Amino acid sequence: ESYVIGGGGSSGKGGSMSDALTVSQAIASVGMEDVWVCGYIVGGDLTSSSASFEPPFSSRTNILLGSRSSSSSKSSCLSVNLPSGYIRDDLNLADNPSLLGRKVYLRGDVVEAYYGIPGLKNVTDYELR
């Protein structure tokens, strides 16, 4: 028998970029910590009832990840809290509108709700593709 201690939880996913959770897997994995999630930056300017999917954007503190670059329904997306510092500076859509539709890998904790939908908080690393 083989056992893995730590890592990406019972599914074994999310422990590395090459094994990152999809947006739908992340939404179904609330409570997982320090996991990689992969998706497309599809929007921002989140509130508890809405999100923007087209520029101009004004918020620097959050983005919305979708399974596809064409995702346009907040309820099927994952909200992302951008921590202050280089991650926020590099990924916010107010300063970087050209990132809309780009694929990104993010490492953080999957939470039950951030702006009314499942989200990713405590982001510690990212990579754009």
Short mmCIF file of C-alpha atoms in Angstrom, two decimals:
data_model
loop_
_atom_site.label_atom_id
_atom_site.label_comp_id
_atom_site.label_asym_id
_atom_site.label_seq_id
_atom_site.Cartn_x
_atom_site.Cartn_y
_atom_site.Cartn_z
CA GLU A 1 0.00 0.00 0.00
CA SER A 2 1.05 3.57 -0.67
CA TYR A 3 0.41 6.55 1.59
CA VAL A 4 1.00 10.25 0.98
CA ILE A 5 1.36 12.48 4.02
CA GLY A 6 0.32 16.13 3.54
CA GLY A 7 -0.03 17.70 0.12
CA GLY A 8 -3.26 18.40 -1.66
CA GLY A 9 -5.75 16.59 0.55
CA SER A 10 -7.57 13.34 0.03
CA SER A 11 -7.86 13.77 -3.73
CA GLY A 12 -4.09 14.16 -4.06
CA LYS A 13 -4.71 17.18 -6.29
CA GLY A 14 -3.48 20.71 -5.89
CA GLY A 15 -0.10 19.96 -4.36
CA SER A 16 1.82 21.39 -7.31
CA MET A 17 1.21 23.51 -10.41
CA SER A 18 1.34 20.41 -12.59
CA ASP A 19 -1.48 18.91 -10.50
CA ALA A 20 -3.46 22.12 -9.91
CA LEU A 21 -7.17 22.03 -9.12
CA THR A 22 -9.52 23.32 -11.80
CA VAL A 23 -11.98 26.05 -10.85
CA SER A 24 -14.82 23.52 -10.47
CA GLN A 25 -12.61 21.20 -8.37
CA ALA A 26 -11.64 24.13 -6.14
CA ILE A 27 -15.29 25.12 -5.68
CA ALA A 28 -15.95 21.52 -4.55
CA SER A 29 -12.88 21.52 -2.26
CA VAL A 30 -13.74 24.17 0.31
CA GLY A 31 -11.37 23.93 3.26
CA MET A 32 -8.30 22.78 1.36
CA GLU A 33 -5.25 24.85 2.25
CA ASP A 34 -2.04 25.71 0.42
CA VAL A 35 -3.20 24.27 -2.91
CA TRP A 36 -2.62 25.32 -6.51
CA VAL A 37 -5.66 26.31 -8.57
CA CYS A 38 -5.68 26.99 -12.30
CA GLY A 39 -8.17 29.12 -14.16
CA TYR A 40 -8.68 32.11 -16.41
CA ILE A 41 -8.93 35.70 -15.17
CA VAL A 42 -12.44 36.60 -16.30
CA GLY A 43 -13.42 39.57 -14.14
CA GLY A 44 -13.12 41.63 -11.01
CA ASP A 45 -14.76 44.45 -9.05
CA LEU A 46 -16.60 41.93 -6.88
CA THR A 47 -19.45 42.82 -4.56
CA SER A 48 -21.73 40.43 -2.68
CA SER A 49 -24.25 40.63 -5.53
CA SER A 50 -22.25 41.35 -8.69
CA ALA A 51 -18.99 41.25 -10.61
CA SER A 52 -17.63 43.01 -13.68
CA PHE A 53 -16.58 40.97 -16.70
CA GLU A 54 -15.52 43.89 -18.92
CA PRO A 55 -13.18 46.85 -18.44
CA PRO A 56 -12.77 49.36 -17.04
CA PHE A 57 -12.09 47.80 -13.64
CA SER A 58 -11.62 49.79 -10.44
CA SER A 59 -10.85 47.27 -7.68
CA ARG A 60 -7.25 46.24 -7.02
CA THR A 61 -8.10 43.73 -4.27
CA ASN A 62 -9.88 40.91 -6.13
CA ILE A 63 -10.26 39.01 -9.38
CA LEU A 64 -12.60 36.32 -10.62
CA LEU A 65 -11.37 32.99 -12.04
CA GLY A 66 -13.37 31.00 -14.56
CA SER A 67 -12.99 27.53 -16.06
CA ARG A 68 -12.83 29.12 -19.52
CA SER A 69 -11.69 32.53 -20.68
CA SER A 70 -15.29 33.14 -21.82
CA SER A 71 -16.90 32.49 -18.40
CA SER A 72 -19.38 35.25 -17.60
CA SER A 73 -21.47 33.94 -14.69
CA LYS A 74 -20.28 34.88 -11.20
CA SER A 75 -21.91 31.76 -9.72
CA SER A 76 -19.70 29.42 -11.79
CA CYS A 77 -16.48 31.24 -10.91
CA LEU A 78 -14.00 31.34 -8.04
CA SER A 79 -13.40 34.68 -6.33
CA VAL A 80 -9.78 35.51 -5.46
CA ASN A 81 -8.57 37.86 -2.73
CA LEU A 82 -5.36 39.54 -3.90
CA PRO A 83 -3.07 40.14 -0.89
CA SER A 84 -1.22 43.45 -0.68
CA GLY A 85 2.21 43.46 -2.28
CA TYR A 86 3.54 42.14 -5.56
CA ILE A 87 0.67 39.65 -6.16
CA ARG A 88 -1.92 42.45 -5.98
CA ASP A 89 0.29 44.79 -8.01
CA ASP A 90 0.86 42.15 -10.71
CA LEU A 91 -2.64 40.64 -11.03
CA ASN A 92 -5.26 43.33 -10.38
CA LEU A 93 -7.31 44.25 -13.43
CA ALA A 94 -7.51 47.97 -12.62
CA ASP A 95 -3.77 48.33 -13.32
CA ASN A 96 -3.41 45.34 -15.68
CA PRO A 97 -6.53 45.13 -17.91
CA SER A 98 -4.56 43.11 -20.49
CA LEU A 99 -4.68 40.13 -18.08
CA LEU A 100 -8.38 39.62 -18.80
CA GLY A 101 -8.70 36.14 -20.33
CA ARG A 102 -5.19 35.04 -19.30
CA LYS A 103 -4.57 31.65 -17.70
CA VAL A 104 -3.13 31.84 -14.19
CA TYR A 105 -2.00 29.40 -11.50
CA LEU A 106 -2.56 30.59 -7.93
CA ARG A 107 -1.53 29.02 -4.61
CA GLY A 108 -3.76 29.63 -1.60
CA ASP A 109 -6.56 28.43 0.67
CA VAL A 110 -10.04 27.54 -0.68
CA VAL A 111 -12.71 29.24 1.44
CA GLU A 112 -16.47 28.73 1.56
CA ALA A 113 -17.33 32.30 0.68
CA TYR A 114 -15.59 35.43 -0.52
CA TYR A 115 -18.05 37.96 -1.94
CA GLY A 116 -20.85 35.40 -1.80
CA ILE A 117 -19.21 32.55 -3.73
CA PRO A 118 -16.39 30.07 -2.99
CA GLY A 119 -13.03 31.78 -3.09
CA LEU A 120 -9.28 31.63 -2.78
CA LYS A 121 -7.63 33.56 0.04
CA ASN A 122 -4.14 33.79 1.53
CA VAL A 123 -2.60 33.63 -1.96
CA THR A 124 1.16 33.14 -1.61
CA ASP A 125 2.32 32.52 -5.19
CA TYR A 126 1.19 32.69 -8.80
CA GLU A 127 2.29 32.05 -12.34
CA LEU A 128 0.75 33.49 -15.51
CA ARG A 129 0.67 31.32 -18.63
#
